[in-house]
mmCIF file of C-alpha atoms in Angstrom:
data_model
loop_
_atom_site.group_PDB
_atom_site.id
_atom_site.type_symbol
_atom_site.label_atom_id
_atom_site.label_comp_id
_atom_site.label_asym_id
_atom_site.label_seq_id
_atom_site.Cartn_x
_atom_site.Cartn_y
_atom_site.Cartn_z
ATOM 1 C CA UNK A 7 0.074 0.089 -0.145
ATOM 2 C CA UNK A 8 2.820 2.563 -0.791
ATOM 3 C CA UNK A 9 1.533 3.869 -4.002
ATOM 4 C CA UNK A 10 -1.415 5.626 -5.644
ATOM 5 C CA UNK A 11 -1.645 2.810 -7.934
ATOM 6 C CA UNK A 12 -2.267 0.342 -5.075
ATOM 7 C CA UNK A 13 -4.834 2.514 -3.025
ATOM 8 C CA UNK A 14 -6.998 3.257 -6.263
ATOM 9 C CA UNK A 15 -6.702 -0.201 -7.982
ATOM 10 C CA UNK A 16 -8.256 -0.882 -10.348
ATOM 11 C CA UNK A 17 -8.845 2.888 -11.286
ATOM 12 C CA UNK A 18 -5.772 4.444 -12.572
ATOM 13 C CA UNK A 19 -4.330 7.630 -11.064
ATOM 14 C CA UNK A 20 -4.885 9.300 -14.281
ATOM 15 C CA UNK A 21 -8.544 8.672 -14.516
ATOM 16 C CA UNK A 22 -9.027 9.566 -10.868
ATOM 17 C CA UNK A 23 -7.252 12.975 -11.399
ATOM 18 C CA UNK A 24 -9.064 13.533 -14.679
ATOM 19 C CA UNK A 25 -12.538 12.335 -13.372
ATOM 20 C CA UNK A 26 -13.227 12.445 -9.967
ATOM 21 C CA UNK A 27 -10.545 14.775 -7.978
ATOM 22 C CA UNK A 28 -12.327 17.552 -6.884
ATOM 23 C CA UNK A 29 -15.746 16.641 -9.134
ATOM 24 C CA UNK A 30 -17.428 13.716 -7.760
ATOM 25 C CA UNK A 31 -17.320 10.944 -5.388
ATOM 26 C CA UNK A 32 -15.686 7.417 -6.284
ATOM 27 C CA UNK A 33 -16.307 4.043 -4.417
ATOM 28 C CA UNK A 34 -13.846 1.433 -5.331
ATOM 29 C CA UNK A 35 -14.630 -2.205 -4.118
ATOM 30 C CA UNK A 36 -11.973 -4.540 -2.650
ATOM 31 C CA UNK A 37 -12.489 -7.015 -5.367
ATOM 32 C CA UNK A 38 -10.494 -9.513 -3.248
ATOM 33 C CA UNK A 39 -7.587 -7.436 -2.499
ATOM 34 C CA UNK A 40 -6.941 -7.822 1.180
ATOM 35 C CA UNK A 41 -4.029 -5.434 1.334
ATOM 36 C CA UNK A 42 -6.136 -2.170 1.601
ATOM 37 C CA UNK A 43 -8.119 -3.868 4.819
ATOM 38 C CA UNK A 44 -4.773 -4.787 6.278
ATOM 39 C CA UNK A 45 -3.679 -1.444 6.856
ATOM 40 C CA UNK A 46 -5.458 -1.178 10.414
ATOM 41 C CA UNK A 47 -6.713 -4.825 11.526
ATOM 42 C CA UNK A 48 -8.990 -4.946 14.854
ATOM 43 C CA UNK A 49 -6.048 -6.429 16.799
ATOM 44 C CA UNK A 50 -3.670 -3.126 15.227
ATOM 45 C CA UNK A 51 -6.589 -0.796 16.896
ATOM 46 C CA UNK A 52 -6.685 -2.746 20.177
ATOM 47 C CA UNK A 53 -3.248 -2.422 20.342
ATOM 48 C CA UNK A 54 -2.933 0.890 19.840
ATOM 49 C CA UNK A 55 -6.307 1.644 22.155
ATOM 50 C CA UNK A 56 -3.852 -0.117 24.723
ATOM 51 C CA UNK A 57 -1.112 2.412 24.805
ATOM 52 C CA UNK A 58 -2.599 4.802 27.294
ATOM 53 C CA UNK A 59 -0.305 7.671 26.961
ATOM 54 C CA UNK A 60 -0.943 8.118 23.432
ATOM 55 C CA UNK A 61 -4.672 9.290 24.313
ATOM 56 C CA UNK A 62 -6.263 12.624 25.624
ATOM 57 C CA UNK A 63 -10.047 13.502 25.702
ATOM 58 C CA UNK A 64 -8.928 15.498 22.588
ATOM 59 C CA UNK A 65 -7.713 12.559 20.881
ATOM 60 C CA UNK A 66 -10.168 9.876 21.839
ATOM 61 C CA UNK A 67 -13.971 10.941 21.641
ATOM 62 C CA UNK A 68 -17.034 8.865 22.264
ATOM 63 C CA UNK A 69 -20.089 10.016 20.001
ATOM 64 C CA UNK A 70 -23.762 8.320 20.796
ATOM 65 C CA UNK A 71 -26.269 9.421 18.482
ATOM 66 C CA UNK A 72 -24.842 12.814 17.228
ATOM 67 C CA UNK A 73 -24.055 13.808 20.778
ATOM 68 C CA UNK A 74 -20.679 13.741 22.153
ATOM 69 C CA UNK A 75 -20.157 11.928 25.418
ATOM 70 C CA UNK A 76 -18.709 14.436 27.979
ATOM 71 C CA UNK A 77 -14.787 13.629 28.708
ATOM 72 C CA UNK A 78 -15.548 13.428 32.300
ATOM 73 C CA UNK A 79 -17.902 10.476 31.999
ATOM 74 C CA UNK A 80 -15.029 8.252 30.357
ATOM 75 C CA UNK A 81 -11.614 10.140 31.249
ATOM 76 C CA UNK A 82 -9.671 10.804 34.568
ATOM 77 C CA UNK A 83 -7.134 13.333 35.354
ATOM 78 C CA UNK A 84 -3.588 12.165 35.134
ATOM 79 C CA UNK A 85 -0.384 14.247 36.337
ATOM 80 C CA UNK A 86 2.141 14.300 33.722
ATOM 81 C CA UNK A 87 5.319 16.741 33.323
ATOM 82 C CA UNK A 88 3.339 18.930 31.193
ATOM 83 C CA UNK A 89 0.466 19.294 33.754
ATOM 84 C CA UNK A 90 -2.783 17.614 34.230
ATOM 85 C CA UNK A 91 -4.221 15.799 31.085
ATOM 86 C CA UNK A 92 -7.678 14.075 30.977
ATOM 87 C CA UNK A 93 -6.865 10.493 29.887
ATOM 88 C CA UNK A 94 -9.318 8.043 28.788
ATOM 89 C CA UNK A 95 -10.251 5.463 31.442
ATOM 90 C CA UNK A 96 -10.379 2.034 29.126
ATOM 91 C CA UNK A 97 -12.968 0.253 31.379
ATOM 92 C CA UNK A 98 -15.237 3.219 31.151
ATOM 93 C CA UNK A 99 -14.807 3.486 27.505
ATOM 94 C CA UNK A 100 -15.528 -0.212 27.103
ATOM 95 C CA UNK A 101 -18.698 0.378 29.033
ATOM 96 C CA UNK A 102 -19.873 3.196 26.767
ATOM 97 C CA UNK A 103 -19.131 0.968 23.734
ATOM 98 C CA UNK A 104 -21.026 -1.931 25.168
ATOM 99 C CA UNK A 105 -23.691 0.538 25.266
ATOM 100 C CA UNK A 106 -23.648 1.369 21.606
ATOM 101 C CA UNK A 107 -21.275 4.440 21.482
ATOM 102 C CA UNK A 108 -18.971 5.041 18.480
ATOM 103 C CA UNK A 109 -15.329 5.508 19.233
ATOM 104 C CA UNK A 110 -13.134 8.124 17.234
ATOM 105 C CA UNK A 111 -9.546 8.267 17.579
ATOM 106 C CA UNK A 112 -8.148 11.352 16.195
ATOM 107 C CA UNK A 113 -4.861 12.523 14.917
ATOM 108 C CA UNK A 114 -3.564 9.095 14.224
ATOM 109 C CA UNK A 115 -1.413 9.542 11.166
ATOM 110 C CA UNK A 116 1.932 8.925 12.804
ATOM 111 C CA UNK A 117 1.220 6.351 15.541
ATOM 112 C CA UNK A 118 0.923 3.599 12.800
ATOM 113 C CA UNK A 119 3.264 2.918 10.111
ATOM 114 C CA UNK A 120 0.870 1.751 7.270
ATOM 115 C CA UNK A 121 -1.323 5.023 8.010
ATOM 116 C CA UNK A 122 1.742 7.179 7.712
ATOM 117 C CA UNK A 123 2.686 5.465 4.582
ATOM 118 C CA UNK A 124 -0.818 6.306 2.897
ATOM 119 C CA UNK A 125 -0.774 9.847 4.152
ATOM 120 C CA UNK A 126 2.750 10.294 2.875
ATOM 121 C CA UNK A 127 1.090 9.113 -0.784
ATOM 122 C CA UNK A 128 -1.926 11.416 -0.387
ATOM 123 C CA UNK A 129 0.287 14.434 0.508
ATOM 124 C CA UNK A 130 2.376 13.882 -2.459
ATOM 125 C CA UNK A 131 -0.560 13.264 -4.764
ATOM 126 C CA UNK A 132 -2.385 16.425 -3.667
ATOM 127 C CA UNK A 133 0.181 18.741 -2.348
ATOM 128 C CA UNK A 134 -1.585 18.837 0.706
ATOM 129 C CA UNK A 135 -1.435 18.109 4.613
ATOM 130 C CA UNK A 136 -2.948 14.992 5.543
ATOM 131 C CA UNK A 137 -4.780 13.942 8.956
ATOM 132 C CA UNK A 138 -6.115 10.666 9.784
ATOM 133 C CA UNK A 139 -8.937 9.451 12.054
ATOM 134 C CA UNK A 140 -10.258 6.246 12.876
ATOM 135 C CA UNK A 141 -13.876 5.310 13.591
ATOM 136 C CA UNK A 142 -15.201 2.422 15.576
ATOM 137 C CA UNK A 143 -18.843 1.846 15.433
ATOM 138 C CA UNK A 144 -21.620 -0.610 15.845
ATOM 139 C CA UNK A 145 -25.010 -1.754 14.270
ATOM 140 C CA UNK A 146 -27.895 0.717 14.233
ATOM 141 C CA UNK A 147 -26.143 3.571 16.303
ATOM 142 C CA UNK A 148 -24.915 6.610 14.234
ATOM 143 C CA UNK A 149 -22.022 8.922 15.351
ATOM 144 C CA UNK A 150 -22.691 11.734 13.106
ATOM 145 C CA UNK A 151 -25.801 13.224 11.190
ATOM 146 C CA UNK A 152 -25.596 14.260 7.571
ATOM 147 C CA UNK A 153 -22.703 16.800 7.138
ATOM 148 C CA UNK A 154 -19.874 17.817 4.607
ATOM 149 C CA UNK A 155 -16.394 18.421 5.375
ATOM 150 C CA UNK A 156 -13.953 21.428 4.468
ATOM 151 C CA UNK A 157 -11.327 19.037 2.942
ATOM 152 C CA UNK A 158 -11.128 16.330 0.636
ATOM 153 C CA UNK A 159 -11.701 12.828 2.009
ATOM 154 C CA UNK A 160 -10.408 9.313 1.402
ATOM 155 C CA UNK A 161 -12.087 6.381 3.599
ATOM 156 C CA UNK A 162 -10.617 2.913 3.823
ATOM 157 C CA UNK A 163 -13.262 0.270 5.261
ATOM 158 C CA UNK A 164 -10.920 -2.157 7.350
ATOM 159 C CA UNK A 165 -13.498 -4.046 9.068
ATOM 160 C CA UNK A 166 -16.782 -4.949 9.079
ATOM 161 C CA UNK A 167 -19.471 -3.204 6.973
ATOM 162 C CA UNK A 168 -20.984 0.652 6.739
ATOM 163 C CA UNK A 169 -23.323 2.120 4.703
ATOM 164 C CA UNK A 170 -22.807 5.585 3.338
ATOM 165 C CA UNK A 171 -25.612 7.895 2.058
ATOM 166 C CA UNK A 172 -24.506 10.407 -0.593
ATOM 167 C CA UNK A 173 -26.788 13.457 -1.394
ATOM 168 C CA UNK A 174 -27.181 15.754 -4.199
ATOM 169 C CA UNK A 175 -26.035 18.980 -2.591
ATOM 170 C CA UNK A 176 -22.496 19.973 -2.195
ATOM 171 C CA UNK A 177 -21.339 23.485 -0.651
ATOM 172 C CA UNK A 178 -19.065 25.638 -2.662
ATOM 173 C CA UNK A 179 -15.408 25.443 -1.455
ATOM 174 C CA UNK A 180 -16.149 25.460 2.310
ATOM 175 C CA UNK A 181 -13.238 26.259 4.750
ATOM 176 C CA UNK A 182 -15.406 27.486 8.131
ATOM 177 C CA UNK A 183 -15.986 24.840 10.662
ATOM 178 C CA UNK A 184 -19.760 24.883 12.048
ATOM 179 C CA UNK A 185 -20.895 24.607 15.567
ATOM 180 C CA UNK A 186 -21.964 21.125 16.555
ATOM 181 C CA UNK A 187 -25.489 21.496 17.779
ATOM 182 C CA UNK A 188 -28.946 20.824 16.803
ATOM 183 C CA UNK A 189 -29.503 23.937 14.887
ATOM 184 C CA UNK A 190 -26.840 23.060 12.446
ATOM 185 C CA UNK A 191 -27.753 19.488 12.178
ATOM 186 C CA UNK A 192 -31.243 20.633 11.122
ATOM 187 C CA UNK A 193 -29.612 22.924 8.581
ATOM 188 C CA UNK A 194 -27.590 20.074 7.092
ATOM 189 C CA UNK A 195 -30.464 17.775 6.955
ATOM 190 C CA UNK A 196 -32.746 20.436 5.224
ATOM 191 C CA UNK A 197 -30.032 21.501 2.769
ATOM 192 C CA UNK A 198 -28.731 18.174 1.812
ATOM 193 C CA UNK A 199 -31.050 17.454 -1.230
ATOM 194 C CA UNK A 200 -31.972 14.091 -2.311
ATOM 195 C CA UNK A 201 -30.371 10.936 -1.892
ATOM 196 C CA UNK A 202 -28.018 10.462 -4.698
ATOM 197 C CA UNK A 203 -26.216 7.175 -3.976
ATOM 198 C CA UNK A 204 -25.944 4.717 -1.356
ATOM 199 C CA UNK A 205 -22.455 2.812 -1.057
ATOM 200 C CA UNK A 206 -22.004 -0.131 1.064
ATOM 201 C CA UNK A 207 -18.497 -0.250 2.265
ATOM 202 C CA UNK A 208 -16.699 -3.554 2.765
ATOM 203 C CA UNK A 209 -13.724 -4.423 4.307
ATOM 204 C CA UNK A 210 -10.946 -2.933 1.741
ATOM 205 C CA UNK A 211 -13.566 -0.929 -0.101
ATOM 206 C CA UNK A 212 -12.036 2.920 -0.843
ATOM 207 C CA UNK A 213 -14.181 5.758 -0.967
ATOM 208 C CA UNK A 214 -13.439 9.417 -2.130
ATOM 209 C CA UNK A 215 -15.591 12.605 -1.322
ATOM 210 C CA UNK A 216 -14.629 15.821 -2.667
ATOM 211 C CA UNK A 217 -14.744 18.583 0.102
ATOM 212 C CA UNK A 218 -18.417 19.969 0.646
ATOM 213 C CA UNK A 219 -20.113 16.875 -0.476
ATOM 214 C CA UNK A 220 -23.119 16.247 1.780
ATOM 215 C CA UNK A 221 -23.071 12.764 3.264
ATOM 216 C CA UNK A 222 -23.762 10.481 6.520
ATOM 217 C CA UNK A 223 -22.566 7.051 7.435
ATOM 218 C CA UNK A 224 -24.160 3.976 9.485
ATOM 219 C CA UNK A 225 -23.044 0.719 10.641
ATOM 220 C CA UNK A 226 -26.151 -1.635 9.578
ATOM 221 C CA UNK A 227 -24.635 -5.091 10.369
ATOM 222 C CA UNK A 228 -22.376 -5.674 13.388
ATOM 223 C CA UNK A 229 -19.124 -3.798 14.143
ATOM 224 C CA UNK A 230 -17.680 -1.433 11.434
ATOM 225 C CA UNK A 231 -13.758 -0.198 11.719
ATOM 226 C CA UNK A 232 -12.613 2.552 8.996
ATOM 227 C CA UNK A 233 -10.075 5.075 8.580
ATOM 228 C CA UNK A 234 -10.624 8.665 7.389
ATOM 229 C CA UNK A 235 -7.897 10.492 5.391
ATOM 230 C CA UNK A 236 -8.517 14.311 5.545
ATOM 231 C CA UNK A 237 -6.574 16.159 2.569
ATOM 232 C CA UNK A 238 -6.320 19.800 2.755
ATOM 233 C CA UNK A 239 -4.266 21.597 0.145
ATOM 234 C CA UNK A 240 -3.300 25.446 0.232
ATOM 235 C CA UNK A 241 -5.990 27.529 -0.590
ATOM 236 C CA UNK A 242 -6.867 31.356 -0.900
ATOM 237 C CA UNK A 243 -6.766 32.228 2.706
ATOM 238 C CA UNK A 244 -3.532 30.181 3.157
ATOM 239 C CA UNK A 245 -1.578 31.718 0.404
ATOM 240 C CA UNK A 246 -2.809 35.218 1.499
ATOM 241 C CA UNK A 247 -1.128 34.727 4.596
ATOM 242 C CA UNK A 248 2.236 33.775 2.380
ATOM 243 C CA UNK A 249 1.787 36.926 0.322
ATOM 244 C CA UNK A 250 1.412 39.040 3.494
ATOM 245 C CA UNK A 251 4.657 37.628 4.820
ATOM 246 C CA UNK A 252 6.614 38.886 1.475
ATOM 247 C CA UNK A 253 4.564 41.704 1.214
ATOM 248 C CA UNK A 254 5.312 43.282 4.746
ATOM 249 C CA UNK A 255 9.040 43.517 3.590
ATOM 250 C CA UNK A 256 7.971 46.443 1.486
ATOM 251 C CA UNK A 257 7.617 49.630 3.207
ATOM 252 C CA UNK A 258 4.732 51.010 0.955
ATOM 253 C CA UNK A 259 2.830 47.930 2.015
ATOM 254 C CA UNK A 260 3.319 48.815 5.876
ATOM 255 C CA UNK A 261 2.263 52.460 5.251
ATOM 256 C CA UNK A 262 -0.704 53.589 7.310
ATOM 257 C CA UNK A 263 -3.677 53.960 5.236
ATOM 258 C CA UNK A 264 -5.162 57.597 4.560
ATOM 259 C CA UNK A 265 -8.974 58.365 6.086
ATOM 260 C CA UNK A 266 -11.661 57.863 3.793
ATOM 261 C CA UNK A 267 -12.676 61.501 4.263
ATOM 262 C CA UNK A 268 -9.557 62.747 2.573
ATOM 263 C CA UNK A 269 -9.914 64.163 -0.921
ATOM 264 C CA UNK A 270 -13.598 62.524 -1.071
ATOM 265 C CA UNK A 271 -12.136 59.008 -0.631
ATOM 266 C CA UNK A 272 -9.475 59.300 -3.634
ATOM 267 C CA UNK A 273 -6.338 58.866 -1.519
ATOM 268 C CA UNK A 274 -7.661 55.986 0.112
ATOM 269 C CA UNK A 275 -8.456 54.245 -3.161
ATOM 270 C CA UNK A 276 -5.216 54.925 -4.545
ATOM 271 C CA UNK A 277 -3.574 53.643 -1.161
ATOM 272 C CA UNK A 278 -5.663 50.402 -1.595
ATOM 273 C CA UNK A 279 -4.778 50.211 -5.244
ATOM 274 C CA UNK A 280 -1.034 50.426 -4.292
ATOM 275 C CA UNK A 281 -1.627 47.412 -2.058
ATOM 276 C CA UNK A 282 -3.426 45.353 -4.860
ATOM 277 C CA UNK A 283 -0.177 45.886 -7.017
ATOM 278 C CA UNK A 284 2.301 45.145 -4.481
ATOM 279 C CA UNK A 285 0.532 41.812 -3.790
ATOM 280 C CA UNK A 286 -0.234 41.109 -7.709
ATOM 281 C CA UNK A 287 3.812 41.777 -8.315
ATOM 282 C CA UNK A 288 4.800 39.210 -5.546
ATOM 283 C CA UNK A 289 2.067 36.688 -6.615
ATOM 284 C CA UNK A 290 3.308 36.663 -10.349
ATOM 285 C CA UNK A 291 6.942 36.303 -9.207
ATOM 286 C CA UNK A 292 8.765 33.285 -9.931
ATOM 287 C CA UNK A 293 10.240 33.627 -6.312
ATOM 288 C CA UNK A 294 6.640 33.034 -4.720
ATOM 289 C CA UNK A 295 5.686 30.457 -6.796
ATOM 290 C CA UNK A 296 9.066 28.616 -5.536
ATOM 291 C CA UNK A 297 7.938 29.489 -1.806
ATOM 292 C CA UNK A 298 4.507 28.117 -2.592
ATOM 293 C CA UNK A 299 6.260 25.012 -3.894
ATOM 294 C CA UNK A 300 8.386 24.769 -0.822
ATOM 295 C CA UNK A 301 5.126 25.060 1.349
ATOM 296 C CA UNK A 302 3.438 22.521 -0.271
ATOM 297 C CA UNK A 303 6.279 20.070 0.098
ATOM 298 C CA UNK A 304 6.754 20.930 3.666
ATOM 299 C CA UNK A 305 3.104 19.764 4.322
ATOM 300 C CA UNK A 306 4.356 16.046 3.843
ATOM 301 C CA UNK A 307 7.112 15.502 6.264
ATOM 302 C CA UNK A 308 9.412 12.414 5.420
ATOM 303 C CA UNK A 309 8.462 9.437 7.321
ATOM 304 C CA UNK A 310 10.947 8.195 9.893
ATOM 305 C CA UNK A 311 13.568 5.377 8.794
ATOM 306 C CA UNK A 312 15.226 4.386 12.439
ATOM 307 C CA UNK A 313 17.483 1.637 11.996
ATOM 308 C CA UNK A 314 18.536 1.095 15.881
ATOM 309 C CA UNK A 315 20.732 -0.244 17.150
ATOM 310 C CA UNK A 316 22.508 0.891 14.197
ATOM 311 C CA UNK A 317 23.268 4.522 14.165
ATOM 312 C CA UNK A 318 23.574 6.480 10.782
ATOM 313 C CA UNK A 319 26.771 7.841 9.870
ATOM 314 C CA UNK A 320 27.361 11.787 10.057
ATOM 315 C CA UNK A 321 29.121 13.733 7.240
ATOM 316 C CA UNK A 322 30.579 17.163 8.892
ATOM 317 C CA UNK A 323 31.407 19.838 6.845
ATOM 318 C CA UNK A 324 32.690 23.406 7.503
ATOM 319 C CA UNK A 325 32.452 26.822 5.609
ATOM 320 C CA UNK A 326 35.680 28.354 4.216
ATOM 321 C CA UNK A 327 34.811 31.760 3.727
ATOM 322 C CA UNK A 328 34.975 31.342 0.033
ATOM 323 C CA UNK A 329 31.903 32.311 -2.204
ATOM 324 C CA UNK A 330 29.311 29.331 -2.833
ATOM 325 C CA UNK A 331 28.195 28.823 -6.503
ATOM 326 C CA UNK A 332 25.060 30.519 -8.395
ATOM 327 C CA UNK A 333 22.147 28.696 -7.658
ATOM 328 C CA UNK A 334 18.680 29.008 -7.364
ATOM 329 C CA UNK A 335 16.465 30.583 -4.528
ATOM 330 C CA UNK A 336 15.636 27.456 -2.894
ATOM 331 C CA UNK A 337 19.351 26.389 -2.766
ATOM 332 C CA UNK A 338 20.313 29.626 -1.761
ATOM 333 C CA UNK A 339 18.521 28.945 1.738
ATOM 334 C CA UNK A 340 20.745 25.910 2.368
ATOM 335 C CA UNK A 341 23.850 27.824 1.780
ATOM 336 C CA UNK A 342 22.829 30.706 4.089
ATOM 337 C CA UNK A 343 21.835 28.065 6.917
ATOM 338 C CA UNK A 344 25.399 26.536 6.140
ATOM 339 C CA UNK A 345 27.033 29.936 6.368
ATOM 340 C CA UNK A 346 25.286 30.704 9.839
ATOM 341 C CA UNK A 347 26.011 27.282 11.209
ATOM 342 C CA UNK A 348 29.663 27.644 10.056
ATOM 343 C CA UNK A 349 30.257 24.182 10.895
ATOM 344 C CA UNK A 350 27.314 21.292 10.164
ATOM 345 C CA UNK A 351 26.480 17.769 9.224
ATOM 346 C CA UNK A 352 25.236 17.249 5.707
ATOM 347 C CA UNK A 353 22.296 14.838 7.382
ATOM 348 C CA UNK A 354 21.227 17.587 9.854
ATOM 349 C CA UNK A 355 20.729 19.935 6.689
ATOM 350 C CA UNK A 356 18.892 17.146 4.929
ATOM 351 C CA UNK A 357 16.804 17.071 8.108
ATOM 352 C CA UNK A 358 16.345 20.691 8.399
ATOM 353 C CA UNK A 359 15.134 21.491 4.702
ATOM 354 C CA UNK A 360 12.098 19.311 4.268
ATOM 355 C CA UNK A 361 11.017 21.106 1.494
ATOM 356 C CA UNK A 362 13.754 19.699 -0.385
ATOM 357 C CA UNK A 363 14.508 16.028 -1.572
ATOM 358 C CA UNK A 364 17.541 14.591 0.224
ATOM 359 C CA UNK A 365 19.021 14.531 -3.459
ATOM 360 C CA UNK A 366 18.777 18.077 -3.906
ATOM 361 C CA UNK A 367 20.452 18.914 -0.643
ATOM 362 C CA UNK A 368 23.465 16.515 -1.360
ATOM 363 C CA UNK A 369 23.905 18.071 -4.842
ATOM 364 C CA UNK A 370 23.790 21.504 -3.346
ATOM 365 C CA UNK A 371 26.531 20.488 -0.981
ATOM 366 C CA UNK A 372 28.452 18.612 -3.630
ATOM 367 C CA UNK A 373 28.345 22.121 -5.926
ATOM 368 C CA UNK A 374 29.560 23.927 -2.837
ATOM 369 C CA UNK A 375 32.470 21.701 -2.068
ATOM 370 C CA UNK A 376 33.636 21.626 -5.547
ATOM 371 C CA UNK A 377 33.686 25.638 -5.635
ATOM 372 C CA UNK A 378 35.678 25.297 -2.320
ATOM 373 C CA UNK A 379 32.928 27.174 -0.471
ATOM 374 C CA UNK A 380 32.820 24.169 2.192
ATOM 375 C CA UNK A 381 35.236 21.284 2.992
ATOM 376 C CA UNK A 382 35.003 18.195 4.870
ATOM 377 C CA UNK A 383 35.823 17.990 8.715
#
């Protein structure tokens, strides 16, 4: 399950991008492929739940018929070096599950290697940040009512069966979260439109939903276990934040705006136009495109690759005071870092610059060494 081909099979990645991404839902039956269901078995989930220090009230939630179980009913305070934390009480969690509650484990991407591998694949595919939640539910009890998400969703059913209802309505590129209350639930139900498709998810099935697509799900036969991957690329608000960082370097952008009453508003209009020109100039620059590309890469951290007890070798360099070779803006950042460090480990530079591949960093250091700007220690 390391590649997009594995995840989507028998649908090709090219067909997925051309026909489905951002356009419409896609259900991919397992068709006998057990690898997808194997990413999180019931035994895996039980083992994770047994690692008590992983969980807090924020990361392990209980839901029953659309309503969250108050944390104080299944958690107890535990003193930690960072302060008091509400830890789920396993025996109480089991009581609620026996009574039909659903269990949601949030932010699990990095605690189970198969999920991390899929998260890396999705992150590279969508140039997005990836989150993962685990949902455990039981026959006839619905955790969440009809809703839509502010991100694209990939669901992998890993145990049991769950029925998903997909509705005709779709929100237009939502980014805001709604309050979790009765009024919001009624609004979702009133605005969801007619039932468009009902999908029965079996172990190993995959479901893709573009953001904003109205849906709900229910375990109809016995227990159900699935993982939901949340896919959130950069959008206008996040790009505007990056633009603002660059624009703040321009004194004209930092200038105070004149009163709207000055010159009948003409001065303010001219000032706002200047702001727009500054932002437009930055947005159109190759340097900003490079920065956006780096931000996209940073959203998908490299997976860990520990080999203990073997320790990986460290290659030490020091700067010589000679000029570094001509390079792109991206590589220039690695050279500036080397100059500030004066002596550094190549492996530390690779780790520091998550937006560059290890090969790119090594090539940059090799070029600097050939130019005499750095030398091995």
